PDB file of C-alpha atoms and ligand atoms in Angstrom:
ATOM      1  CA  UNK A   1      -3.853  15.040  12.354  1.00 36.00           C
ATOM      2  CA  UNK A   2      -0.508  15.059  13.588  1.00 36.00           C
ATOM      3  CA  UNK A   3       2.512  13.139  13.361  1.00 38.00           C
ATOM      4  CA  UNK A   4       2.671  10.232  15.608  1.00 37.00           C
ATOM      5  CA  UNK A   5       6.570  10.263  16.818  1.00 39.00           C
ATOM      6  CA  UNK A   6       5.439   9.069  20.384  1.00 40.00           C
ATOM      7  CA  UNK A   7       7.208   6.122  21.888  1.00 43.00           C
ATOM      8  CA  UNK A   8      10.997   5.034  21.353  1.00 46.00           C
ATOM      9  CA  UNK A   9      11.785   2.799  18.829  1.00 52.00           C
ATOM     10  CA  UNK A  10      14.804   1.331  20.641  1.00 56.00           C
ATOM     11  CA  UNK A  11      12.813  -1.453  21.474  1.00 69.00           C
ATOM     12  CA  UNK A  12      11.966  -2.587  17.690  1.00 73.00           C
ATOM     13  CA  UNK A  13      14.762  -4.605  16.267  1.00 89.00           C
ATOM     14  CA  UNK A  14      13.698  -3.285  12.577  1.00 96.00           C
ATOM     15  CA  UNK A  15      12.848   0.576  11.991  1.00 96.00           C
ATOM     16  CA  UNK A  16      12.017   1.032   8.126  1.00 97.00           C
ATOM     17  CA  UNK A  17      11.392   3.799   6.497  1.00 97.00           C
ATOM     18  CA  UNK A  18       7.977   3.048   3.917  1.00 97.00           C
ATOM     19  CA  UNK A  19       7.181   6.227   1.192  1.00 95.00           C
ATOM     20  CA  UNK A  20       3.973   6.124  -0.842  1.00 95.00           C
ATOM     21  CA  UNK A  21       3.914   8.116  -4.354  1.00 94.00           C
ATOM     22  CA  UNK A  22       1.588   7.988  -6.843  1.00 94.00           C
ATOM     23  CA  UNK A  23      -0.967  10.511  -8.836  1.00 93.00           C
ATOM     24  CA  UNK A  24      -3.063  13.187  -6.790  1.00 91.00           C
ATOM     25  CA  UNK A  25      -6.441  11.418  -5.690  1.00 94.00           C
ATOM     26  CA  UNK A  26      -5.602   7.903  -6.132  1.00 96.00           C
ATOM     27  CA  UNK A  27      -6.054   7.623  -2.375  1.00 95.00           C
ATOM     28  CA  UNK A  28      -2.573   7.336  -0.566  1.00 95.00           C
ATOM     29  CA  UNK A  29      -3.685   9.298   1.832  1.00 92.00           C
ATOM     30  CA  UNK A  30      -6.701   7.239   2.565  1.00 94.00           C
ATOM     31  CA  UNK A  31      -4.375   3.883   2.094  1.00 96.00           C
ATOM     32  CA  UNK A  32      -1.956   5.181   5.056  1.00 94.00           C
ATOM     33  CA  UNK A  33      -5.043   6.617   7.238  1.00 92.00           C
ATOM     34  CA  UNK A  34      -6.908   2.992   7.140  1.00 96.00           C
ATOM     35  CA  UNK A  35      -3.998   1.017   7.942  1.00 97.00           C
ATOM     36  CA  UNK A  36      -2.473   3.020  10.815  1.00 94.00           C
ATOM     37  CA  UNK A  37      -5.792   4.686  11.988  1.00 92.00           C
ATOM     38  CA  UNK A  38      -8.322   2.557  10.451  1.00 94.00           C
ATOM     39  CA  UNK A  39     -10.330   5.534   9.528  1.00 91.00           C
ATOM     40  CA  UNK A  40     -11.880   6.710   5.751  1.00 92.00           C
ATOM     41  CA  UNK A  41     -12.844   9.922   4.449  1.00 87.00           C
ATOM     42  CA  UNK A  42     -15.149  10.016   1.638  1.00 86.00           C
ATOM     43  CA  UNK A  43     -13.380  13.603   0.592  1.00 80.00           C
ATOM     44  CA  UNK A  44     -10.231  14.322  -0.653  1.00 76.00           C
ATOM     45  CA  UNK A  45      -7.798  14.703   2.499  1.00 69.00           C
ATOM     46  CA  UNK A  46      -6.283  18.114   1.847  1.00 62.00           C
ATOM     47  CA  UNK A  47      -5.386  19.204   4.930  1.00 51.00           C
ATOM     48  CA  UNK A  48      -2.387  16.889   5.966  1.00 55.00           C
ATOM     49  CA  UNK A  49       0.963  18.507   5.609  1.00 53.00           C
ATOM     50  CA  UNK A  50       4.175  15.871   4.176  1.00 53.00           C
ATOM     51  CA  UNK A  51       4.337  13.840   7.027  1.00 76.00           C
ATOM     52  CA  UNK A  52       4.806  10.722   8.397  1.00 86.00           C
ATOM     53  CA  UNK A  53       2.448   7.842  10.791  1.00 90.00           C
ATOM     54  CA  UNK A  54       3.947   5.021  12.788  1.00 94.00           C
ATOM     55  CA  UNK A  55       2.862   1.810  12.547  1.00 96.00           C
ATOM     56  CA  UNK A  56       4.163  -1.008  14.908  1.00 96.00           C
ATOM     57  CA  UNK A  57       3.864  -4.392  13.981  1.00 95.00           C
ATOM     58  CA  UNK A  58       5.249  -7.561  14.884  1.00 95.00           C
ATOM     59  CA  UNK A  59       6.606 -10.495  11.786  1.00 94.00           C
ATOM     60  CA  UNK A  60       7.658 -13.747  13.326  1.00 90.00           C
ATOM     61  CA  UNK A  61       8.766 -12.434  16.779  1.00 93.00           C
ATOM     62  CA  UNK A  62      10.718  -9.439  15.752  1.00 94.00           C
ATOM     63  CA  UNK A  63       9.269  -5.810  16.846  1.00 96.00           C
ATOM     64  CA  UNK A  64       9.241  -3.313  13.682  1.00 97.00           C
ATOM     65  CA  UNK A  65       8.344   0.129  13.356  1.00 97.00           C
ATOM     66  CA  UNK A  66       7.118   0.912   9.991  1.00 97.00           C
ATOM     67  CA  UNK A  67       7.488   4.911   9.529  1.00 96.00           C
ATOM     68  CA  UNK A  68       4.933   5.671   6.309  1.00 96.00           C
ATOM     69  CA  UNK A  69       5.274   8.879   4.692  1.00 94.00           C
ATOM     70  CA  UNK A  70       2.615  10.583   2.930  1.00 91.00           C
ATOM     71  CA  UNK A  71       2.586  13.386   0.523  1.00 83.00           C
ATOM     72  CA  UNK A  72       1.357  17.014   1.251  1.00 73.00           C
ATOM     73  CA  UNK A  73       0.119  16.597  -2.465  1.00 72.00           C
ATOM     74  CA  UNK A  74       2.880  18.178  -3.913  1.00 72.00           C
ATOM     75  CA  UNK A  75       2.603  15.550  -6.433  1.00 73.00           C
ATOM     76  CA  UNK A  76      -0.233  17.188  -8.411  1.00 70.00           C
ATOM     77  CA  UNK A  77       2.441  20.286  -9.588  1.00 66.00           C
ATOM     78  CA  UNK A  78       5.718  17.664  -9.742  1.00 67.00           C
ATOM     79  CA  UNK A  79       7.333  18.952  -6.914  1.00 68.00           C
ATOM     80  CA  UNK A  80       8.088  16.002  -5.109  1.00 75.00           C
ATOM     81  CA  UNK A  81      11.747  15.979  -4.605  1.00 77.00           C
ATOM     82  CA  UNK A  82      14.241  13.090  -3.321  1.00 84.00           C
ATOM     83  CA  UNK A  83      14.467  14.627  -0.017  1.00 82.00           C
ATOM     84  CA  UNK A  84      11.109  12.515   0.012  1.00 85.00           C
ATOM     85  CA  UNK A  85      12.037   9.605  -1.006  1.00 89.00           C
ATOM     86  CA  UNK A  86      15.994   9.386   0.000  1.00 90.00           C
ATOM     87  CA  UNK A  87      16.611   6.649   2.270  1.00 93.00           C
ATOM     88  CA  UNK A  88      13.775   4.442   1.942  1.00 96.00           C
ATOM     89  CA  UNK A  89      13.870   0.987   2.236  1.00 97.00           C
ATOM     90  CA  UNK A  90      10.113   0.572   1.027  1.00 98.00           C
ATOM     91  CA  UNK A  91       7.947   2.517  -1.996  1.00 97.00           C
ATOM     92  CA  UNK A  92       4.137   1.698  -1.986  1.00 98.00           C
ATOM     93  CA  UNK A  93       3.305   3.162  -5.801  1.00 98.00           C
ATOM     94  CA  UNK A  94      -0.501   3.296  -5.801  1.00 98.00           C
ATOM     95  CA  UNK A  95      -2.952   3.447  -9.193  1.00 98.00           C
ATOM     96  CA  UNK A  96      -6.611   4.070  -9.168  1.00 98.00           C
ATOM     97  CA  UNK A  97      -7.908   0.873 -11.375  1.00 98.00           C
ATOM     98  CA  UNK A  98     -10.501   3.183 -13.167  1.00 98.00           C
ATOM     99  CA  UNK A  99      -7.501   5.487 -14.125  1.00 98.00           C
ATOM    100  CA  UNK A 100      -5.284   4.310 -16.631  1.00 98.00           C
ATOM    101  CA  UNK A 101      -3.272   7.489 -16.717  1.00 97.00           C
ATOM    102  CA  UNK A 102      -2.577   7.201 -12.639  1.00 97.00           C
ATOM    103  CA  UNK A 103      -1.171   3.781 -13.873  1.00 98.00           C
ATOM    104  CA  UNK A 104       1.243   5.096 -16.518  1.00 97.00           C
ATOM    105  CA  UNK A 105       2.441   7.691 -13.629  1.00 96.00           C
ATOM    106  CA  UNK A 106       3.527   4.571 -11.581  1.00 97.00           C
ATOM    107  CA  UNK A 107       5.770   3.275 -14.208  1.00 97.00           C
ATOM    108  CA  UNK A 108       7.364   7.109 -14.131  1.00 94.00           C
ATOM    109  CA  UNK A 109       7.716   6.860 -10.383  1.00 94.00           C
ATOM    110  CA  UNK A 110       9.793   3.282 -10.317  1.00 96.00           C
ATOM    111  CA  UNK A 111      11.846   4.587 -13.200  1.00 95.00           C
ATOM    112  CA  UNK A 112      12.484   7.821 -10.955  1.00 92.00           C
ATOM    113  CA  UNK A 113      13.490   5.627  -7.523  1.00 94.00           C
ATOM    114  CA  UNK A 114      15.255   2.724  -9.280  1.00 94.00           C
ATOM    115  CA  UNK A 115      17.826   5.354 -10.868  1.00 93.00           C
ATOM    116  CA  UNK A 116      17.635   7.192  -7.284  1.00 91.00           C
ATOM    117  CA  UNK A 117      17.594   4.469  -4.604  1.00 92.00           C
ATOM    118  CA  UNK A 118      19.348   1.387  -7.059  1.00 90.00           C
ATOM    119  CA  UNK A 119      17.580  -1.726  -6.517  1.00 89.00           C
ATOM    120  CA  UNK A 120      17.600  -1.717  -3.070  1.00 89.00           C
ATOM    121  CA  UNK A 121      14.048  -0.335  -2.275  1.00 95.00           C
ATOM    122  CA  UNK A 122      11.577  -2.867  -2.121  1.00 98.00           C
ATOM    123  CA  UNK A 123       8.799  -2.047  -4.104  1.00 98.00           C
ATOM    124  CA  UNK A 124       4.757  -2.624  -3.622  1.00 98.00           C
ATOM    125  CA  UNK A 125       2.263  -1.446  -6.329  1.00 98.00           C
ATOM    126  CA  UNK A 126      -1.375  -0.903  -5.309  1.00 98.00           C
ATOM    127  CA  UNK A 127      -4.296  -1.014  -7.264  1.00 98.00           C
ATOM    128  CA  UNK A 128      -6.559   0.892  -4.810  1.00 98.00           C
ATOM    129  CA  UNK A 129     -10.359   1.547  -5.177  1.00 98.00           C
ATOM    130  CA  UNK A 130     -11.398  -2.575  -6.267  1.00 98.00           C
ATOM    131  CA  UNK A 131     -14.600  -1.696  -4.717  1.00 98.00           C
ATOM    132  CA  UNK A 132     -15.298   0.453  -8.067  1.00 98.00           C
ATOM    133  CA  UNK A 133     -14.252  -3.202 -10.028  1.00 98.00           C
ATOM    134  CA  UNK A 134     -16.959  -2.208 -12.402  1.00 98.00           C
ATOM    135  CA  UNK A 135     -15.604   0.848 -13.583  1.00 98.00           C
ATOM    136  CA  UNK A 136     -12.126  -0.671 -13.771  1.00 98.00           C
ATOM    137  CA  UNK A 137      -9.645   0.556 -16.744  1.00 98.00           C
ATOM    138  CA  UNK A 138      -6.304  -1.112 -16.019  1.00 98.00           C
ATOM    139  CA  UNK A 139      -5.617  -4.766 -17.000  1.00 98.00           C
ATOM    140  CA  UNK A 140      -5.496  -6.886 -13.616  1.00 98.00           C
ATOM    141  CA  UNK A 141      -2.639  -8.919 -16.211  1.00 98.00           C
ATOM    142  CA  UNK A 142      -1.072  -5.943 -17.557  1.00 98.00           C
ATOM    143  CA  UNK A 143      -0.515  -4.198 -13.870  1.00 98.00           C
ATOM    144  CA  UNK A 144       0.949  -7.797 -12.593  1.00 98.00           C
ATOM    145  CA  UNK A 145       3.273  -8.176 -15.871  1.00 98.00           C
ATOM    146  CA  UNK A 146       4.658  -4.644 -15.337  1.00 98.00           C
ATOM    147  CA  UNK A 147       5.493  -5.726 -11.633  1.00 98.00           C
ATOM    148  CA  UNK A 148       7.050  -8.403 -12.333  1.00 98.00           C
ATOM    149  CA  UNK A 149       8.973  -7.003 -14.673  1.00 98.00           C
ATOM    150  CA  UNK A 150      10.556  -4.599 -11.961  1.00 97.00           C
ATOM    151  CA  UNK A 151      10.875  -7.347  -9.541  1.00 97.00           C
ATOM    152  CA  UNK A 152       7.804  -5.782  -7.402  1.00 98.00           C
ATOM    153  CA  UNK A 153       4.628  -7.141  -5.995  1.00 98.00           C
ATOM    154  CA  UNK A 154       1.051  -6.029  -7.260  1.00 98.00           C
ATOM    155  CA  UNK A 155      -1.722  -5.573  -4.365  1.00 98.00           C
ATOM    156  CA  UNK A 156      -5.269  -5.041  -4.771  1.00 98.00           C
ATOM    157  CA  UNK A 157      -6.537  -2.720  -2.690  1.00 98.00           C
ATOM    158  CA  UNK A 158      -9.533  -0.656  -1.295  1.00 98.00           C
ATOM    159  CA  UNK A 159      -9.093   1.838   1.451  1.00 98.00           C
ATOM    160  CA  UNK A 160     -12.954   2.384   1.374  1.00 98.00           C
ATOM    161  CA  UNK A 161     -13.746  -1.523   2.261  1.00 98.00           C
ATOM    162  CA  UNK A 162      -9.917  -1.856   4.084  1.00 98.00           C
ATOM    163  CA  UNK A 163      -9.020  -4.721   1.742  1.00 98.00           C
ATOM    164  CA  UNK A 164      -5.520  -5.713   0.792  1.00 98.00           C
ATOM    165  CA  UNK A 165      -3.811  -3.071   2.879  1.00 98.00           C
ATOM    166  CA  UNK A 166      -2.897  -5.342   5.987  1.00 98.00           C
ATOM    167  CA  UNK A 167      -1.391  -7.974   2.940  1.00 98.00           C
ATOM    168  CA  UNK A 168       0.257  -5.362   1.607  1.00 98.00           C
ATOM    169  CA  UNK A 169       2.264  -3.790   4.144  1.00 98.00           C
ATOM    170  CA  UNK A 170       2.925  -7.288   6.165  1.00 98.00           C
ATOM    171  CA  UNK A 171       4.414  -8.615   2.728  1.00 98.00           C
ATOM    172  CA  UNK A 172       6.208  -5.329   1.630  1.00 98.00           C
ATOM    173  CA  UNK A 173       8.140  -5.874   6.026  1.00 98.00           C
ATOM    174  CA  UNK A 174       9.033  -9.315   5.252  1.00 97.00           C
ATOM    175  CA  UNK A 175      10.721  -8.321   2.212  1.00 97.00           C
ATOM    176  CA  UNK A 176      12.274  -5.802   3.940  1.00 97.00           C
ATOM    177  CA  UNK A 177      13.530  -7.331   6.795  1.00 97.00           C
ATOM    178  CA  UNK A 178      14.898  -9.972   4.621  1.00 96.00           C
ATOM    179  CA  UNK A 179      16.702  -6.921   2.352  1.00 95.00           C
ATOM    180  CA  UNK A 180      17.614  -5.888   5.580  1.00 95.00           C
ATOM    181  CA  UNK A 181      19.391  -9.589   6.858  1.00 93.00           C
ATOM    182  CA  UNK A 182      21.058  -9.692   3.653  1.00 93.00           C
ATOM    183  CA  UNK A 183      22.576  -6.675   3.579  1.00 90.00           C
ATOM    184  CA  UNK A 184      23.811  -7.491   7.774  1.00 89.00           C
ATOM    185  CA  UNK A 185      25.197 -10.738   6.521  1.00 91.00           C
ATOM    186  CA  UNK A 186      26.967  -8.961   3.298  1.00 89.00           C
ATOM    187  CA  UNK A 187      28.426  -6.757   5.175  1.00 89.00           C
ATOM    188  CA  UNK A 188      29.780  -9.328   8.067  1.00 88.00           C
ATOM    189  CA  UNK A 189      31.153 -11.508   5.444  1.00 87.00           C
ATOM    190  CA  UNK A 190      33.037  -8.511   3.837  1.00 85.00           C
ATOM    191  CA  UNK A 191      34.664  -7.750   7.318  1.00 82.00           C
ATOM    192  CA  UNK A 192      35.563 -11.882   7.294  1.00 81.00           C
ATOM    193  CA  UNK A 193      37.022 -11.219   3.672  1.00 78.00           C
ATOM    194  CA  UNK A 194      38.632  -8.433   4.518  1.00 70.00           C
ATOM    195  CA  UNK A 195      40.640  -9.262   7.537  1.00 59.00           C
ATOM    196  CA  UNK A 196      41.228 -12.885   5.417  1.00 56.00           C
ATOM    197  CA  UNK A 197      43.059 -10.605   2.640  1.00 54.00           C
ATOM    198  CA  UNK A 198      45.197  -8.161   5.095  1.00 54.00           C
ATOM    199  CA  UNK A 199      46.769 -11.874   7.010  1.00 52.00           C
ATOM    200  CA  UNK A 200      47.502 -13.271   3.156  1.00 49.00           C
ATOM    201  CA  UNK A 201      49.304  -9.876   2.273  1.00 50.00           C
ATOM    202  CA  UNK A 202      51.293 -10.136   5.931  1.00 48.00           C
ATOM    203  CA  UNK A 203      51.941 -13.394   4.827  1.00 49.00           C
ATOM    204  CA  UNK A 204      53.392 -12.420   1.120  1.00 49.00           C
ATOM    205  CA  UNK A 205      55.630  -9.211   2.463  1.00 50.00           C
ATOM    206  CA  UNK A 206      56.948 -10.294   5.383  1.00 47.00           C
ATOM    207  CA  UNK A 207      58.297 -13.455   3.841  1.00 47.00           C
ATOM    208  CA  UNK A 208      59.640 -13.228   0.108  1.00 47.00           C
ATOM    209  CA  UNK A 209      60.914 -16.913   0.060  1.00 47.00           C
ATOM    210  CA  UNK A 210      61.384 -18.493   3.273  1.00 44.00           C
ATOM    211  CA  UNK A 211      59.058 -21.613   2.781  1.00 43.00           C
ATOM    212  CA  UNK A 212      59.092 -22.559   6.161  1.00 42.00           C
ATOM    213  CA  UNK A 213      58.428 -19.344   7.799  1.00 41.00           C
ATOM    214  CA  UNK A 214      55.434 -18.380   6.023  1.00 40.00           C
ATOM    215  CA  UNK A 215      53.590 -20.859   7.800  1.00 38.00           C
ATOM    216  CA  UNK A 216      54.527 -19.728  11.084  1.00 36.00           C
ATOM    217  CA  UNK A 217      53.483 -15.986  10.237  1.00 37.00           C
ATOM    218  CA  UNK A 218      50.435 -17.456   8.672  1.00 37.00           C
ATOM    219  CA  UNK A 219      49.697 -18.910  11.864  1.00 38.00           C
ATOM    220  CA  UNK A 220      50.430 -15.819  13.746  1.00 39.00           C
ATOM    221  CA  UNK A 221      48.251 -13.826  11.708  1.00 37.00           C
ATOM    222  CA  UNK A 222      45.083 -15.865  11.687  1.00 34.00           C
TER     223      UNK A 222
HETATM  224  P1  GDP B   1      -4.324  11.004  -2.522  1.00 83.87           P
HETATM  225  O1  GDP B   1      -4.355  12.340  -3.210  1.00 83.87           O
HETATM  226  O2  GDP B   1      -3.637   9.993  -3.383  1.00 83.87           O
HETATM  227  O3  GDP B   1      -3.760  11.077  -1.137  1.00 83.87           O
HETATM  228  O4  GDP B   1      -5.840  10.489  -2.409  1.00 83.87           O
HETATM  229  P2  GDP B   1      -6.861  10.573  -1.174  1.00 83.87           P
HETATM  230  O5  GDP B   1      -6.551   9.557  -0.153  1.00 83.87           O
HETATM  231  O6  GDP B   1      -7.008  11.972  -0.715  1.00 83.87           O
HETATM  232  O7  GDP B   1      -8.213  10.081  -1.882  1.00 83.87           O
HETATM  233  C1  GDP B   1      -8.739  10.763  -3.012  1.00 83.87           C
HETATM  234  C2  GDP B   1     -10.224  10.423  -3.147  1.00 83.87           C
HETATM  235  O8  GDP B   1     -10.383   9.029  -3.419  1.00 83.87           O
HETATM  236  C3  GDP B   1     -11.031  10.701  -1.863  1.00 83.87           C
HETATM  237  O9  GDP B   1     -12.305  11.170  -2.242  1.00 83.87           O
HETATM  238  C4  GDP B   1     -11.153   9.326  -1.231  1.00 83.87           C
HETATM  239  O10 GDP B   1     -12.316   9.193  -0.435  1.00 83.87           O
HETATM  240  C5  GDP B   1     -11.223   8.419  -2.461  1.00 83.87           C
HETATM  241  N1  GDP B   1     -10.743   7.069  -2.215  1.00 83.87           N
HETATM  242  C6  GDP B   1      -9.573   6.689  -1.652  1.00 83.87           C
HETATM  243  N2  GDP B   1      -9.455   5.367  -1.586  1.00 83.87           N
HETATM  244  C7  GDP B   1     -10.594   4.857  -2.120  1.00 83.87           C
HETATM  245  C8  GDP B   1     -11.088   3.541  -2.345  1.00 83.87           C
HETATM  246  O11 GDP B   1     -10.474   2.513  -2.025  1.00 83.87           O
HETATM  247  N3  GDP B   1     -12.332   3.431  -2.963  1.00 83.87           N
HETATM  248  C9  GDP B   1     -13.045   4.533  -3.321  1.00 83.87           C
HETATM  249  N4  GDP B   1     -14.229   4.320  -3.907  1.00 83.87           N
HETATM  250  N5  GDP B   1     -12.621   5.778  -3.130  1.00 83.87           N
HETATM  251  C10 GDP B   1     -11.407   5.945  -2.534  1.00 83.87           C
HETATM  252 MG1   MG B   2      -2.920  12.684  -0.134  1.00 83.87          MG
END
């Protein structure tokens, strides 16, 4: 399978970048393959080198490109670097639920991004395989504490029956774009702020005590 760069983006108003980390074999791979592709493998998917898939999608009239990066597996010998990660506005952290231990690795992953990335990654965990709910080790109430306690959202998911992936992503955008608007209007209002200071500082040099005149330069400067 290869990348899937075709098409411009220029057209999307949003273009995030999504990364998904979490133990070998918890099926990433097969999460990313079902939503972009809608396709499942029964085997491990060894084969893929780290690379990315597009997915378009459209939230409330807006155009979005969603680029979702997927390991090479370098995971399994902890040799996943930042390069990976850097500059994501989007982690999907995925868990097998009959695998405690793939669990515990998610709470080493959002430890590893928050001190990376700050808070400014929004942040999806996925419970993946539901369709082996039997066989289930991980508290449904102790996976939804931990995510709230990192201000994330906890999915259920199975890539095998394509459940909770389309929730999933579509939530994980809308936080995004609003991250995304936030940031835009923080920004703006800094520029306001900004130019606001340099006329009050005209304003305080340029006249030392002349009552009068200070409102004409503040006038002028505004
Ligand atoms: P990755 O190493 O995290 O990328 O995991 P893969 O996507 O390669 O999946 C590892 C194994 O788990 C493969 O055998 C998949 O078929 C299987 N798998 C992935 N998702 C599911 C699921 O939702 N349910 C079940 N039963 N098996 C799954
Ligand atoms: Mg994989």
């Amino acid at each position: 399978m290869a990348n899937n760069t075709s098409g411009t983006n220029a057209s999307c108003a949003y273009n995030f970048k999504v990364v998904l980390l979490g133990e070998g074999c918890v099926g990433k791979t097969s999460l990313v393959l079902r939503y972009v592709e809608d396709k499942f493998n029964d085997k491990h998917i060894t084969t893929l080198q780290a690379s990315f898939l597009n997915k378009k999608i459209n939230i409330a009239g807006k155009r979005v490109n969603l680029c979702i990066w997927d390991t090479a597996g370098q995971e399994r010998f902890h040799a996943l670097g930042p390069i990976f990660y850097r500059m994501s506005n989007g982690a999907v952290l995925v868990y097998d639920i009959t695998d405690e231990d793939s669990f515990q690795k998610v709470k080493n992953w959002v430890k590893e991004l928050k001190k990376m990335l700050g808070n400014e990654v929004c942040l999806a965990i996925a419970g993946n395989k539901i369709d082996l709910e039997k066989e289930r080790t991980v508290a449904i109430e102790d996976a939804e504490a931990y995510a709230v306690s990192v201000g994330a959202k906890h999915f259920l998911t199975s890539a095998k029956q394509n459940r909770g992936i389309e929730e999933l992503f579509l939530e994980l955008t809308r936080r995004m774009m609003e991250r995304a608007r936030e940031a835009d209007q923080k920004a703006s209002s800094l520029k306001r702020s900004g130019s606001a200071r340099r006329n009050i500082v005209v304003v305080d040099d340029e006249v030392p005590a002349a009552g009068p005149r200070a409102g004409c330069c503040a006038g002028q400067a505004s």
